[in-house]
């Protein structure tokens, strides 16, 4: 299917999850509560925060901009940066699946999201150093 046909299909199709579980694709479901995506959110954020992650925490962060009170003394990243990084990782994988038929493999997505967060950390440390 070429690009325009894919877009027209997406516009006309019922709002069902494209990952194959035939659930209505609401905002929450699209962003984080789909079981395939939720696994990625949980794994990456638990790796970074050493805390239990709930869907209510992610909902409040994304929709109410109420960031979780994670103790991140070991990381230069803020909770907002962690949430943004996971959102970018999941979003990128979702659309690669839709438009390029890339497999939605949680292990690969978790690894690439961790790499993205490492890049965030490296960029953050660049701005913490003051020039001589």
Short mmCIF file of N, CA and C in Angstrom, two decimals:
data_model
loop_
_atom_site.label_atom_id
_atom_site.label_comp_id
_atom_site.label_asym_id
_atom_site.label_seq_id
_atom_site.Cartn_x
_atom_site.Cartn_y
_atom_site.Cartn_z
N UNK A 1 0.84 -1.18 0.00
CA UNK A 1 0.00 0.00 0.00
C UNK A 1 0.89 1.24 0.00
N UNK A 2 0.60 2.17 -0.86
CA UNK A 2 1.42 3.38 -0.82
C UNK A 2 0.94 4.30 0.31
N UNK A 3 1.71 5.35 0.54
CA UNK A 3 1.51 6.23 1.69
C UNK A 3 0.10 6.83 1.74
N UNK A 4 -0.40 7.38 0.63
CA UNK A 4 -1.72 8.01 0.64
C UNK A 4 -2.84 7.00 0.87
N UNK A 5 -2.69 5.81 0.35
CA UNK A 5 -3.70 4.78 0.62
C UNK A 5 -3.72 4.40 2.09
N UNK A 6 -2.54 4.33 2.71
CA UNK A 6 -2.49 4.02 4.14
C UNK A 6 -3.18 5.10 4.95
N UNK A 7 -2.93 6.35 4.61
CA UNK A 7 -3.57 7.45 5.35
C UNK A 7 -5.08 7.41 5.17
N UNK A 8 -5.55 7.21 3.94
CA UNK A 8 -7.00 7.16 3.73
C UNK A 8 -7.62 5.98 4.48
N UNK A 9 -6.91 4.87 4.54
CA UNK A 9 -7.40 3.71 5.30
C UNK A 9 -7.50 4.06 6.78
N UNK A 10 -6.47 4.71 7.31
CA UNK A 10 -6.48 5.06 8.74
C UNK A 10 -7.60 6.04 9.07
N UNK A 11 -7.89 6.95 8.16
CA UNK A 11 -8.94 7.94 8.42
C UNK A 11 -10.32 7.27 8.40
N UNK A 12 -10.54 6.33 7.49
CA UNK A 12 -11.86 5.72 7.34
C UNK A 12 -12.10 4.52 8.23
N UNK A 13 -11.07 3.89 8.70
CA UNK A 13 -11.24 2.66 9.49
C UNK A 13 -11.82 2.98 10.86
N UNK A 14 -12.44 2.01 11.49
CA UNK A 14 -12.88 2.22 12.87
C UNK A 14 -11.65 2.42 13.76
N UNK A 15 -11.83 3.12 14.84
CA UNK A 15 -10.71 3.39 15.74
C UNK A 15 -10.39 2.17 16.59
N UNK A 16 -9.75 1.21 15.97
CA UNK A 16 -9.32 0.02 16.68
C UNK A 16 -7.80 0.03 16.77
N UNK A 17 -7.29 -0.56 17.80
CA UNK A 17 -5.85 -0.62 18.01
C UNK A 17 -5.18 -1.31 16.82
N UNK A 18 -4.15 -0.68 16.27
CA UNK A 18 -3.47 -1.25 15.10
C UNK A 18 -2.54 -2.40 15.47
N UNK A 19 -2.35 -2.64 16.76
CA UNK A 19 -1.45 -3.71 17.17
C UNK A 19 -2.14 -5.06 17.24
N UNK A 20 -3.43 -5.08 16.90
CA UNK A 20 -4.09 -6.35 16.68
C UNK A 20 -4.97 -6.90 17.77
N UNK A 21 -5.22 -6.15 18.85
CA UNK A 21 -6.06 -6.75 19.89
C UNK A 21 -7.52 -6.33 19.79
N UNK A 22 -7.89 -5.60 18.74
CA UNK A 22 -9.27 -5.24 18.42
C UNK A 22 -9.98 -4.46 19.53
N UNK A 23 -9.23 -3.69 20.29
CA UNK A 23 -9.80 -2.84 21.33
C UNK A 23 -9.99 -1.45 20.77
N UNK A 24 -11.04 -0.77 21.20
CA UNK A 24 -11.28 0.60 20.79
C UNK A 24 -10.09 1.46 21.20
N UNK A 25 -9.54 2.19 20.26
CA UNK A 25 -8.30 2.95 20.47
C UNK A 25 -8.61 4.36 20.98
N UNK A 26 -8.87 4.48 22.28
CA UNK A 26 -9.10 5.78 22.90
C UNK A 26 -7.77 6.49 23.10
N UNK A 27 -7.81 7.72 23.58
CA UNK A 27 -6.58 8.46 23.84
C UNK A 27 -5.66 7.74 24.80
N UNK A 28 -6.21 7.29 25.93
CA UNK A 28 -5.40 6.55 26.90
C UNK A 28 -4.84 5.28 26.29
N UNK A 29 -5.68 4.57 25.58
CA UNK A 29 -5.27 3.29 25.00
C UNK A 29 -4.18 3.52 23.96
N UNK A 30 -4.34 4.52 23.15
CA UNK A 30 -3.37 4.84 22.10
C UNK A 30 -2.01 5.20 22.70
N UNK A 31 -2.00 5.96 23.79
CA UNK A 31 -0.75 6.46 24.36
C UNK A 31 -0.07 5.48 25.30
N UNK A 32 -0.84 4.80 26.16
CA UNK A 32 -0.15 3.98 27.16
C UNK A 32 -0.90 2.75 27.66
N UNK A 33 -2.21 2.69 27.61
CA UNK A 33 -2.87 1.56 28.27
C UNK A 33 -3.02 0.30 27.41
N UNK A 34 -2.73 0.39 26.13
CA UNK A 34 -2.64 -0.82 25.29
C UNK A 34 -1.62 -1.75 25.95
N UNK A 35 -1.93 -3.02 26.14
CA UNK A 35 -1.00 -3.93 26.83
C UNK A 35 0.40 -3.96 26.22
N UNK A 36 0.48 -3.86 24.89
CA UNK A 36 1.79 -3.87 24.23
C UNK A 36 2.60 -2.63 24.61
N UNK A 37 1.93 -1.48 24.64
CA UNK A 37 2.60 -0.22 24.98
C UNK A 37 2.83 -0.11 26.49
N UNK A 38 1.88 -0.59 27.28
CA UNK A 38 2.01 -0.50 28.73
C UNK A 38 3.24 -1.26 29.22
N UNK A 39 3.51 -2.39 28.60
CA UNK A 39 4.71 -3.16 28.98
C UNK A 39 5.97 -2.30 28.80
N UNK A 40 6.03 -1.54 27.73
CA UNK A 40 7.19 -0.67 27.47
C UNK A 40 7.27 0.44 28.51
N UNK A 41 6.14 1.11 28.77
CA UNK A 41 6.11 2.17 29.79
C UNK A 41 6.61 1.63 31.13
N UNK A 42 6.04 0.50 31.55
CA UNK A 42 6.42 -0.07 32.85
C UNK A 42 7.90 -0.41 32.90
N UNK A 43 8.37 -1.12 31.91
CA UNK A 43 9.75 -1.60 31.95
C UNK A 43 10.75 -0.45 31.96
N UNK A 44 10.60 0.49 31.05
CA UNK A 44 11.57 1.59 30.97
C UNK A 44 11.52 2.45 32.23
N UNK A 45 10.32 2.82 32.67
CA UNK A 45 10.24 3.69 33.84
C UNK A 45 10.66 2.97 35.12
N UNK A 46 10.37 1.70 35.25
CA UNK A 46 10.84 0.97 36.43
C UNK A 46 12.36 0.84 36.41
N UNK A 47 12.94 0.66 35.23
CA UNK A 47 14.40 0.62 35.12
C UNK A 47 15.03 1.94 35.55
N UNK A 48 14.37 3.05 35.22
CA UNK A 48 14.93 4.38 35.49
C UNK A 48 14.62 4.92 36.88
N UNK A 49 13.48 4.54 37.43
CA UNK A 49 13.06 5.13 38.71
C UNK A 49 13.14 4.15 39.88
N UNK A 50 13.24 2.88 39.58
CA UNK A 50 13.20 1.83 40.61
C UNK A 50 11.92 1.93 41.44
N UNK A 51 10.85 2.40 40.80
CA UNK A 51 9.55 2.56 41.45
C UNK A 51 8.50 1.76 40.68
N UNK A 52 7.41 1.46 41.37
CA UNK A 52 6.27 0.84 40.71
C UNK A 52 5.54 1.92 39.92
N UNK A 53 5.18 1.60 38.70
CA UNK A 53 4.53 2.55 37.81
C UNK A 53 3.07 2.13 37.64
N UNK A 54 2.17 3.11 37.74
CA UNK A 54 0.75 2.82 37.52
C UNK A 54 0.26 3.63 36.32
N UNK A 55 -0.84 3.16 35.74
CA UNK A 55 -1.43 3.91 34.64
C UNK A 55 -1.95 5.25 35.11
N UNK A 56 -2.40 5.34 36.35
CA UNK A 56 -2.87 6.62 36.89
C UNK A 56 -1.73 7.63 36.93
N UNK A 57 -0.53 7.17 37.26
CA UNK A 57 0.64 8.05 37.28
C UNK A 57 0.91 8.63 35.90
N UNK A 58 0.87 7.77 34.89
CA UNK A 58 1.13 8.21 33.52
C UNK A 58 -0.01 9.11 33.04
N UNK A 59 -1.24 8.75 33.33
CA UNK A 59 -2.38 9.58 32.95
C UNK A 59 -2.23 10.98 33.53
N UNK A 60 -1.94 11.08 34.82
CA UNK A 60 -1.79 12.39 35.46
C UNK A 60 -0.63 13.19 34.88
N UNK A 61 0.44 12.51 34.53
CA UNK A 61 1.58 13.21 33.93
C UNK A 61 1.24 13.74 32.54
N UNK A 62 0.59 12.92 31.72
CA UNK A 62 0.31 13.31 30.35
C UNK A 62 -0.86 14.28 30.22
N UNK A 63 -1.93 14.05 30.97
CA UNK A 63 -3.14 14.83 30.77
C UNK A 63 -3.33 15.96 31.77
N UNK A 64 -2.71 15.86 32.94
CA UNK A 64 -2.84 16.91 33.96
C UNK A 64 -1.52 17.63 34.23
N UNK A 65 -0.45 17.19 33.57
CA UNK A 65 0.90 17.72 33.78
C UNK A 65 1.29 17.69 35.26
N UNK A 66 0.83 16.66 35.94
CA UNK A 66 1.17 16.44 37.34
C UNK A 66 2.24 15.35 37.37
N UNK A 67 3.49 15.80 37.52
CA UNK A 67 4.61 14.87 37.43
C UNK A 67 4.75 14.05 38.72
N UNK A 68 5.13 12.80 38.58
CA UNK A 68 5.29 11.93 39.75
C UNK A 68 6.47 12.38 40.61
N UNK A 69 6.40 12.14 41.92
CA UNK A 69 7.47 12.57 42.82
C UNK A 69 8.59 11.54 42.93
N UNK A 70 9.13 11.12 41.80
CA UNK A 70 10.19 10.13 41.82
C UNK A 70 11.47 10.75 42.35
N UNK A 71 12.21 10.00 43.15
CA UNK A 71 13.51 10.44 43.63
C UNK A 71 14.54 10.07 42.57
N UNK A 72 15.00 11.06 41.84
CA UNK A 72 15.93 10.81 40.74
C UNK A 72 17.30 11.43 41.03
N UNK A 73 17.77 11.28 42.26
CA UNK A 73 19.05 11.87 42.64
C UNK A 73 20.21 11.29 41.83
N UNK A 74 20.03 10.10 41.30
CA UNK A 74 21.07 9.44 40.52
C UNK A 74 21.04 9.83 39.04
N UNK A 75 20.10 10.67 38.64
CA UNK A 75 19.93 10.99 37.22
C UNK A 75 19.76 12.50 37.03
N UNK A 76 20.39 13.05 36.00
CA UNK A 76 20.17 14.47 35.71
C UNK A 76 18.81 14.73 35.04
N UNK A 77 18.07 13.67 34.71
CA UNK A 77 16.79 13.84 34.03
C UNK A 77 15.66 14.03 35.04
N UNK A 78 14.71 14.83 34.65
CA UNK A 78 13.53 15.07 35.48
C UNK A 78 12.46 14.03 35.14
N UNK A 79 11.44 13.89 36.00
CA UNK A 79 10.33 13.01 35.65
C UNK A 79 9.71 13.37 34.30
N UNK A 80 9.62 14.66 34.00
CA UNK A 80 9.03 15.08 32.73
C UNK A 80 9.87 14.58 31.55
N UNK A 81 11.18 14.62 31.69
CA UNK A 81 12.04 14.14 30.61
C UNK A 81 11.92 12.62 30.44
N UNK A 82 11.79 11.90 31.54
CA UNK A 82 11.61 10.45 31.44
C UNK A 82 10.30 10.11 30.75
N UNK A 83 9.24 10.79 31.15
CA UNK A 83 7.92 10.53 30.54
C UNK A 83 7.96 10.89 29.05
N UNK A 84 8.56 12.03 28.73
CA UNK A 84 8.66 12.45 27.33
C UNK A 84 9.47 11.45 26.52
N UNK A 85 10.54 10.94 27.09
CA UNK A 85 11.37 9.96 26.38
C UNK A 85 10.62 8.68 26.06
N UNK A 86 9.87 8.19 27.03
CA UNK A 86 9.10 6.96 26.79
C UNK A 86 7.99 7.23 25.77
N UNK A 87 7.35 8.38 25.88
CA UNK A 87 6.30 8.73 24.93
C UNK A 87 6.87 8.78 23.51
N UNK A 88 8.04 9.39 23.34
CA UNK A 88 8.68 9.44 22.02
C UNK A 88 9.00 8.03 21.52
N UNK A 89 9.54 7.19 22.40
CA UNK A 89 9.88 5.83 21.99
C UNK A 89 8.67 5.03 21.54
N UNK A 90 7.59 5.12 22.30
CA UNK A 90 6.36 4.39 21.96
C UNK A 90 5.72 4.97 20.70
N UNK A 91 5.68 6.30 20.63
CA UNK A 91 5.08 6.99 19.48
C UNK A 91 5.82 6.62 18.20
N UNK A 92 7.14 6.67 18.24
CA UNK A 92 7.94 6.35 17.06
C UNK A 92 7.70 4.91 16.61
N UNK A 93 7.70 3.99 17.55
CA UNK A 93 7.48 2.58 17.21
C UNK A 93 6.07 2.35 16.65
N UNK A 94 5.09 3.04 17.22
CA UNK A 94 3.71 2.90 16.74
C UNK A 94 3.61 3.30 15.27
N UNK A 95 4.15 4.48 14.95
CA UNK A 95 4.01 4.98 13.58
C UNK A 95 4.91 4.23 12.60
N UNK A 96 6.05 3.73 13.05
CA UNK A 96 6.85 2.85 12.18
C UNK A 96 6.08 1.57 11.86
N UNK A 97 5.34 1.09 12.83
CA UNK A 97 4.51 -0.10 12.60
C UNK A 97 3.40 0.21 11.59
N UNK A 98 2.76 1.36 11.74
CA UNK A 98 1.64 1.72 10.87
C UNK A 98 2.10 2.00 9.44
N UNK A 99 3.13 2.83 9.29
CA UNK A 99 3.49 3.30 7.95
C UNK A 99 4.60 2.50 7.27
N UNK A 100 5.39 1.77 8.03
CA UNK A 100 6.49 1.02 7.42
C UNK A 100 6.39 -0.48 7.69
N UNK A 101 5.31 -0.89 8.33
CA UNK A 101 5.10 -2.31 8.67
C UNK A 101 6.25 -2.87 9.51
N UNK A 102 6.89 -2.00 10.29
CA UNK A 102 7.95 -2.46 11.19
C UNK A 102 7.30 -3.23 12.33
N UNK A 103 7.87 -4.35 12.72
CA UNK A 103 7.27 -5.11 13.82
C UNK A 103 7.33 -4.31 15.12
N UNK A 104 6.29 -4.42 15.92
CA UNK A 104 6.21 -3.74 17.21
C UNK A 104 6.75 -4.71 18.25
N UNK A 105 8.07 -4.73 18.40
CA UNK A 105 8.74 -5.67 19.30
C UNK A 105 9.17 -4.95 20.56
N UNK A 106 8.58 -5.34 21.68
CA UNK A 106 8.82 -4.60 22.92
C UNK A 106 10.29 -4.56 23.31
N UNK A 107 11.02 -5.64 23.13
CA UNK A 107 12.44 -5.66 23.50
C UNK A 107 13.22 -4.59 22.73
N UNK A 108 12.99 -4.51 21.42
CA UNK A 108 13.67 -3.50 20.60
C UNK A 108 13.26 -2.09 20.99
N UNK A 109 11.98 -1.91 21.27
CA UNK A 109 11.48 -0.57 21.62
C UNK A 109 12.03 -0.15 22.98
N UNK A 110 12.09 -1.06 23.92
CA UNK A 110 12.66 -0.76 25.24
C UNK A 110 14.13 -0.37 25.09
N UNK A 111 14.88 -1.13 24.31
CA UNK A 111 16.30 -0.82 24.09
C UNK A 111 16.47 0.55 23.43
N UNK A 112 15.70 0.83 22.39
CA UNK A 112 15.85 2.12 21.70
C UNK A 112 15.40 3.27 22.59
N UNK A 113 14.42 3.05 23.45
CA UNK A 113 13.97 4.10 24.37
C UNK A 113 15.04 4.37 25.42
N UNK A 114 15.69 3.33 25.92
CA UNK A 114 16.81 3.52 26.85
C UNK A 114 17.93 4.32 26.18
N UNK A 115 18.22 4.03 24.92
CA UNK A 115 19.25 4.78 24.19
C UNK A 115 18.85 6.24 24.04
N UNK A 116 17.58 6.48 23.77
CA UNK A 116 17.09 7.86 23.68
C UNK A 116 17.28 8.59 25.00
N UNK A 117 16.98 7.93 26.11
CA UNK A 117 17.15 8.54 27.43
C UNK A 117 18.63 8.78 27.74
N UNK A 118 19.50 7.90 27.28
CA UNK A 118 20.94 8.13 27.44
C UNK A 118 21.36 9.38 26.68
N UNK A 119 20.82 9.55 25.46
CA UNK A 119 21.10 10.78 24.70
C UNK A 119 20.59 12.00 25.44
N UNK A 120 19.40 11.91 26.02
CA UNK A 120 18.87 13.01 26.83
C UNK A 120 19.85 13.35 27.95
N UNK A 121 20.36 12.32 28.65
CA UNK A 121 21.29 12.53 29.76
C UNK A 121 22.57 13.21 29.28
N UNK A 122 23.10 12.73 28.15
CA UNK A 122 24.33 13.31 27.62
C UNK A 122 24.12 14.78 27.24
N UNK A 123 22.99 15.08 26.62
CA UNK A 123 22.69 16.47 26.28
C UNK A 123 22.51 17.31 27.53
N UNK A 124 21.87 16.76 28.54
CA UNK A 124 21.64 17.49 29.78
C UNK A 124 22.97 17.82 30.47
N UNK A 125 23.90 16.89 30.47
CA UNK A 125 25.19 17.14 31.12
C UNK A 125 26.00 18.18 30.36
N UNK A 126 25.80 18.30 29.06
CA UNK A 126 26.48 19.35 28.29
C UNK A 126 26.08 20.73 28.79
N UNK A 127 24.82 20.89 29.14
CA UNK A 127 24.33 22.19 29.57
C UNK A 127 24.63 22.49 31.03
N UNK A 128 25.06 21.49 31.79
CA UNK A 128 25.37 21.72 33.20
C UNK A 128 26.77 22.28 33.38
N UNK A 129 27.65 22.10 32.41
CA UNK A 129 29.02 22.59 32.53
C UNK A 129 29.08 24.06 32.12
N UNK A 130 29.75 24.83 32.91
CA UNK A 130 29.91 26.24 32.59
C UNK A 130 31.22 26.42 31.82
N UNK A 131 31.23 27.28 30.81
CA UNK A 131 32.47 27.49 30.05
C UNK A 131 33.51 28.18 30.93
N UNK A 132 34.80 27.99 30.61
CA UNK A 132 35.86 28.60 31.43
C UNK A 132 35.84 30.12 31.39
#
